[in-house]
GROMACS .gro file of C-alpha atoms in nm:
model
  262
    1MET     CA    1  -0.726  -2.310  -5.566
    2THR     CA    2  -0.753  -1.933  -5.579
    3GLY     CA    3  -1.027  -1.981  -5.845
    4GLU     CA    4  -1.243  -2.156  -5.569
    5LEU     CA    5  -1.242  -1.873  -5.323
    6SER     CA    6  -1.512  -1.642  -5.239
    7PRO     CA    7  -1.471  -1.274  -5.331
    8ILE     CA    8  -1.402  -1.186  -4.962
    9ASP     CA    9  -1.135  -1.441  -4.955
   10LYS     CA   10  -0.994  -1.327  -5.280
   11ALA     CA   11  -1.003  -0.980  -5.141
   12LYS     CA   12  -0.800  -1.079  -4.840
   13PHE     CA   13  -0.555  -1.286  -5.047
   14VAL     CA   14  -0.472  -0.992  -5.283
   15ALA     CA   15  -0.437  -0.750  -4.973
   16ALA     CA   16  -0.205  -0.979  -4.810
   17LYS     CA   17  -0.004  -1.072  -5.141
   18ARG     CA   18   0.056  -0.691  -5.189
   19ALA     CA   19   0.157  -0.635  -4.827
   20ALA     CA   20   0.406  -0.908  -4.829
   21ASP     CA   21   0.594  -0.712  -5.078
   22PHE     CA   22   0.685  -0.455  -4.822
   23VAL     CA   23   0.895  -0.702  -4.638
   24GLU     CA   24   1.278  -0.688  -4.726
   25ASN     CA   25   1.576  -0.878  -4.623
   26GLY     CA   26   1.686  -0.852  -4.269
   27MET     CA   27   1.384  -0.699  -4.132
   28ARG     CA   28   1.211  -0.762  -3.818
   29VAL     CA   29   0.832  -0.805  -3.879
   30GLY     CA   30   0.549  -0.814  -3.651
   31LEU     CA   31   0.308  -1.080  -3.784
   32GLY     CA   32  -0.073  -1.031  -3.691
   33THR     CA   33  -0.332  -1.277  -3.593
   34GLY     CA   34  -0.648  -1.392  -3.764
   35SER     CA   35  -0.775  -1.492  -4.111
   36THR     CA   36  -0.629  -1.225  -4.326
   37ALA     CA   37  -0.293  -1.221  -4.146
   38ALA     CA   38  -0.288  -1.605  -4.209
   39TRP     CA   39  -0.275  -1.525  -4.571
   40LEU     CA   40  -0.006  -1.297  -4.524
   41VAL     CA   41   0.209  -1.566  -4.343
   42ARG     CA   42   0.176  -1.806  -4.617
   43CYS     CA   43   0.259  -1.541  -4.878
   44LEU     CA   44   0.577  -1.453  -4.676
   45GLY     CA   45   0.657  -1.806  -4.648
   46GLU     CA   46   0.630  -1.846  -5.040
   47ARG     CA   47   0.884  -1.579  -5.076
   48VAL     CA   48   1.120  -1.733  -4.815
   49ARG     CA   49   1.109  -2.053  -5.025
   50GLU     CA   50   1.118  -1.913  -5.385
   51GLU     CA   51   1.311  -1.601  -5.349
   52GLY     CA   52   1.533  -1.680  -5.041
   53LEU     CA   53   1.377  -1.399  -4.835
   54THR     CA   54   1.543  -1.371  -4.505
   55PHE     CA   55   1.381  -1.180  -4.203
   56ARG     CA   56   1.269  -1.254  -3.839
   57GLY     CA   57   0.912  -1.253  -3.752
   58VAL     CA   58   0.765  -1.174  -3.426
   59PRO     CA   59   0.419  -1.349  -3.412
   60THR     CA   60   0.134  -1.195  -3.201
   61SER     CA   61  -0.017  -1.529  -3.095
   62THR     CA   62   0.065  -1.895  -3.056
   63ARG     CA   63  -0.128  -1.992  -3.358
   64THR     CA   64   0.044  -1.751  -3.579
   65ALA     CA   65   0.386  -1.862  -3.445
   66GLU     CA   66   0.310  -2.231  -3.536
   67LEU     CA   67   0.200  -2.112  -3.884
   68ALA     CA   68   0.504  -1.894  -3.936
   69ARG     CA   69   0.758  -2.196  -3.832
   70ASP     CA   70   0.551  -2.450  -4.049
   71VAL     CA   71   0.605  -2.216  -4.373
   72GLY     CA   72   0.975  -2.155  -4.296
   73ILE     CA   73   0.971  -1.820  -4.143
   74GLU     CA   74   1.240  -1.754  -3.860
   75VAL     CA   75   1.049  -1.682  -3.543
   76VAL     CA   76   1.166  -1.480  -3.264
   77THR     CA   77   1.004  -1.303  -2.943
   78LEU     CA   78   0.975  -0.931  -2.929
   79ASP     CA   79   1.237  -0.918  -2.643
   80GLU     CA   80   1.479  -1.081  -2.895
   81ALA     CA   81   1.394  -0.852  -3.180
   82ARG     CA   82   1.375  -0.552  -2.934
   83TRP     CA   83   1.218  -0.324  -3.189
   84LEU     CA   84   1.040  -0.387  -3.534
   85ASP     CA   85   1.074  -0.232  -3.888
   86VAL     CA   86   0.705  -0.316  -3.957
   87THR     CA   87   0.397  -0.479  -3.822
   88ILE     CA   88   0.162  -0.623  -4.079
   89ASP     CA   89  -0.187  -0.729  -3.943
   90GLY     CA   90  -0.562  -0.733  -4.004
   91ALA     CA   91  -0.847  -0.533  -3.851
   92ASP     CA   92  -1.203  -0.592  -3.773
   93GLU     CA   93  -1.276  -0.225  -3.876
   94PHE     CA   94  -1.108   0.076  -3.997
   95ASP     CA   95  -1.208   0.420  -4.062
   96ALA     CA   96  -1.085   0.706  -4.280
   97GLU     CA   97  -0.811   0.813  -4.015
   98LEU     CA   98  -0.713   0.439  -4.010
   99ASN     CA   99  -0.820   0.412  -3.638
  100LEU     CA  100  -0.906   0.037  -3.602
  101ILE     CA  101  -1.101  -0.203  -3.404
  102LYS     CA  102  -0.883  -0.535  -3.365
  103GLY     CA  103  -0.905  -0.840  -3.121
  104GLY     CA  104  -1.191  -1.032  -3.296
  105GLY     CA  105  -0.942  -1.327  -3.314
  106GLY     CA  106  -0.860  -1.280  -2.940
  107ALA     CA  107  -0.499  -1.158  -2.946
  108LEU     CA  108  -0.546  -0.781  -2.902
  109LEU     CA  109  -0.307  -0.754  -2.624
  110GLN     CA  110   0.000  -0.901  -2.810
  111GLU     CA  111  -0.101  -0.726  -3.123
  112LYS     CA  112  -0.122  -0.374  -2.979
  113ILE     CA  113   0.237  -0.423  -2.789
  114VAL     CA  114   0.379  -0.550  -3.113
  115ALA     CA  115   0.219  -0.264  -3.328
  116THR     CA  116   0.330  -0.004  -3.112
  117ALA     CA  117   0.707  -0.130  -3.106
  118SER     CA  118   0.741  -0.092  -3.462
  119ASP     CA  119   0.844   0.186  -3.684
  120ARG     CA  120   0.529   0.139  -3.913
  121MET     CA  121   0.210  -0.054  -3.895
  122ILE     CA  122   0.032  -0.172  -4.195
  123VAL     CA  123  -0.325  -0.329  -4.191
  124ILE     CA  124  -0.448  -0.557  -4.465
  125ALA     CA  125  -0.824  -0.593  -4.513
  126ASP     CA  126  -1.091  -0.663  -4.755
  127ALA     CA  127  -1.305  -0.362  -4.842
  128ALA     CA  128  -1.620  -0.462  -4.619
  129LYS     CA  129  -1.382  -0.373  -4.320
  130GLU     CA  130  -1.413  -0.008  -4.396
  131VAL     CA  131  -1.653   0.203  -4.200
  132GLU     CA  132  -1.772   0.556  -4.154
  133THR     CA  133  -1.769   0.535  -3.778
  134LEU     CA  134  -1.618   0.251  -3.559
  135GLY     CA  135  -1.837   0.058  -3.355
  136ALA     CA  136  -2.055  -0.208  -3.563
  137PHE     CA  137  -1.811  -0.472  -3.482
  138PRO     CA  138  -1.815  -0.556  -3.115
  139LEU     CA  139  -1.516  -0.387  -2.935
  140PRO     CA  140  -1.312  -0.651  -2.749
  141VAL     CA  141  -1.175  -0.574  -2.402
  142GLU     CA  142  -0.915  -0.802  -2.255
  143VAL     CA  143  -0.986  -0.835  -1.844
  144ILE     CA  144  -0.806  -1.055  -1.608
  145PRO     CA  145  -1.027  -1.341  -1.470
  146PHE     CA  146  -1.016  -1.233  -1.121
  147GLY     CA  147  -1.328  -0.988  -1.039
  148ARG     CA  148  -1.440  -1.014  -1.404
  149THR     CA  149  -1.792  -0.952  -1.314
  150ALA     CA  150  -1.697  -0.641  -1.107
  151SER     CA  151  -1.490  -0.523  -1.406
  152GLN     CA  152  -1.770  -0.573  -1.647
  153ALA     CA  153  -2.001  -0.391  -1.433
  154LEU     CA  154  -1.756  -0.087  -1.396
  155ILE     CA  155  -1.726  -0.093  -1.775
  156GLU     CA  156  -2.113  -0.096  -1.826
  157GLU     CA  157  -2.118   0.196  -1.580
  158ALA     CA  158  -1.861   0.393  -1.768
  159LEU     CA  159  -2.033   0.341  -2.087
  160VAL     CA  160  -2.339   0.531  -1.965
  161SER     CA  161  -2.139   0.864  -2.009
  162MET     CA  162  -1.988   0.766  -2.343
  163ASP     CA  163  -2.100   0.862  -2.694
  164VAL     CA  164  -2.201   0.538  -2.801
  165MET     CA  165  -2.520   0.376  -2.931
  166GLY     CA  166  -2.538   0.057  -2.759
  167ARG     CA  167  -2.430  -0.069  -2.416
  168GLN     CA  168  -2.463  -0.440  -2.405
  169THR     CA  169  -2.147  -0.638  -2.285
  170THR     CA  170  -2.096  -0.997  -2.320
  171LEU     CA  171  -1.831  -1.249  -2.202
  172ARG     CA  172  -1.658  -1.407  -2.506
  173MET     CA  173  -1.710  -1.801  -2.468
  174ASN     CA  174  -1.529  -2.104  -2.623
  175GLY     CA  175  -1.803  -2.375  -2.595
  176ASP     CA  176  -1.936  -2.386  -2.272
  177THR     CA  177  -1.655  -2.192  -2.110
  178PRO     CA  178  -1.486  -1.864  -2.116
  179TYR     CA  179  -1.258  -1.786  -2.411
  180VAL     CA  180  -0.880  -1.756  -2.254
  181THR     CA  181  -0.634  -1.564  -2.423
  182ASP     CA  182  -0.264  -1.655  -2.461
  183GLU     CA  183  -0.203  -1.432  -2.148
  184GLY     CA  184  -0.474  -1.635  -1.946
  185ASN     CA  185  -0.713  -1.361  -1.956
  186HIS     CA  186  -1.080  -1.316  -2.061
  187ILE     CA  187  -1.243  -1.088  -2.332
  188LEU     CA  188  -1.547  -0.902  -2.300
  189ASP     CA  189  -1.718  -0.783  -2.610
  190LEU     CA  190  -1.892  -0.452  -2.618
  191HIS     CA  191  -2.178  -0.426  -2.846
  192LEU     CA  192  -2.189  -0.030  -2.906
  193SER     CA  193  -2.310  -0.020  -3.246
  194ARG     CA  194  -2.143   0.325  -3.304
  195ILE     CA  195  -1.862   0.498  -3.116
  196GLY     CA  196  -1.859   0.876  -3.128
  197ASN     CA  197  -1.536   0.962  -2.984
  198ALA     CA  198  -1.287   0.639  -2.992
  199ARG     CA  199  -0.992   0.812  -2.835
  200GLN     CA  200  -1.201   0.911  -2.527
  201LEU     CA  201  -1.355   0.543  -2.492
  202ALA     CA  202  -0.999   0.392  -2.509
  203MET     CA  203  -0.867   0.609  -2.251
  204VAL     CA  204  -1.165   0.566  -2.011
  205LEU     CA  205  -1.156   0.175  -2.054
  206ASN     CA  206  -0.783   0.114  -1.969
  207GLN     CA  207  -0.852   0.328  -1.649
  208ILE     CA  208  -1.105   0.061  -1.492
  209PRO     CA  209  -0.947  -0.192  -1.280
  210GLY     CA  210  -0.929  -0.532  -1.427
  211VAL     CA  211  -0.898  -0.395  -1.769
  212VAL     CA  212  -0.580  -0.507  -1.937
  213GLU     CA  213  -0.626  -0.344  -2.286
  214ASN     CA  214  -0.885  -0.275  -2.533
  215GLY     CA  215  -0.935  -0.326  -2.908
  216LEU     CA  216  -0.935   0.038  -3.020
  217PHE     CA  217  -0.598   0.102  -3.214
  218ILE     CA  218  -0.596   0.491  -3.217
  219ASP     CA  219  -0.303   0.672  -3.419
  220ILE     CA  220  -0.098   0.327  -3.452
  221CYS     CA  221  -0.185   0.238  -3.818
  222ASP     CA  222   0.027   0.410  -4.101
  223GLN     CA  223  -0.095   0.236  -4.392
  224VAL     CA  224  -0.406   0.018  -4.499
  225VAL     CA  225  -0.379  -0.224  -4.780
  226VAL     CA  226  -0.752  -0.287  -4.912
  227GLY     CA  227  -0.823  -0.583  -5.117
  228TYR     CA  228  -1.119  -0.642  -5.365
  229GLY     CA  229  -1.279  -0.940  -5.488
  230ASP     CA  230  -1.191  -0.869  -5.840
  231GLY     CA  231  -0.817  -0.855  -5.764
  232ARG     CA  232  -0.790  -0.489  -5.737
  233VAL     CA  233  -0.593  -0.355  -5.459
  234GLU     CA  234  -0.555  -0.024  -5.287
  235VAL     CA  235  -0.265   0.100  -5.073
  236ARG     CA  236  -0.354   0.421  -4.869
  237ASP     CA  237  -0.086   0.595  -4.663
  238ILE     CA  238  -0.234   0.822  -4.377
  239ASN     CA  239   0.109   1.016  -4.340
  240ALA     CA  240   0.176   1.083  -4.692
  241GLY     CA  241  -0.175   1.135  -4.790
  242THR     CA  242  -0.146   0.904  -5.105
  243VAL     CA  243  -0.344   0.646  -5.237
  244SER     CA  244  -0.216   0.395  -5.519
  245GLU     CA  245  -0.402   0.129  -5.695
  246GLY     CA  246  -0.308  -0.202  -5.870
  247ARG     CA  247  -0.438  -0.541  -5.966
  248LEU     CA  248  -0.324  -0.888  -5.879
  249ASP     CA  249  -0.402  -1.167  -6.134
  250PHE     CA  250  -0.491  -1.506  -5.980
  251ALA     CA  251  -0.307  -1.816  -6.077
  252GLU     CA  252  -0.591  -2.075  -6.110
  253ASP     CA  253  -0.341  -2.360  -5.987
  254ASP     CA  254  -0.254  -2.164  -5.708
  255ASN     CA  255  -0.243  -2.401  -5.384
  256LEU     CA  256  -0.056  -2.167  -5.166
  257PHE     CA  257  -0.347  -2.185  -4.892
  258ARG     CA  258  -0.478  -2.550  -4.952
  259ASP     CA  259  -0.388  -2.630  -4.583
  260LEU     CA  260  -0.496  -2.306  -4.430
  261GLY     CA  261  -0.805  -2.364  -4.208
  262ASP     CA  262  -0.832  -2.011  -4.061
   0.00000   0.00000   0.00000
């Protein structure tokens, strides 16, 4: 099956496969949301079945929870786990300081809560997610439905004084109706092109009434596992200042992800 994957999917696969090695018996592990995180969940499920790995997973969305249960991972809530050893999740963008934009999958609120309730956050991504400056990917902002248009107007007003290149905001849709998060909220996507001061923008956005959380993850990520389409994988540790490289060989008959639709 892996022989049929696109280079980007191969890159996601090797990043997920390498990151799965960080999980040890007895750990409490935050499980991210999105296509790359779904590969991780399948890889961990394989370790559960083949190695007898035992750990408790805290999913960041209902769809991650369903997939985790399907592959045999014990699922618990964050309240039950209380604190996590590690969270492993994808990202829509990351920069050299491992600051992130997340929320393309619509789960940014749970993702940020889980990540910050962890001793360590590891991001898994294909090499295309690395950027010099954040902002090319639209920045998700979760808002409550009540007064959403007022919140959107306040966000647009605040962007005038921010160091950004674009200021267009759009309501994320699911067909003909607004997209609804697991918490019953809506998402505004901010098309900024470039974010000059991500830390400042994150603070300003969260002060706006109606805003629940934004998709800027600043000083949260500790390591990034970068996958490449040729099987190379790179682990960067922002705290230790180290970079390690390796390679994962594909098994052409690997059917680990044959049912994965994400």
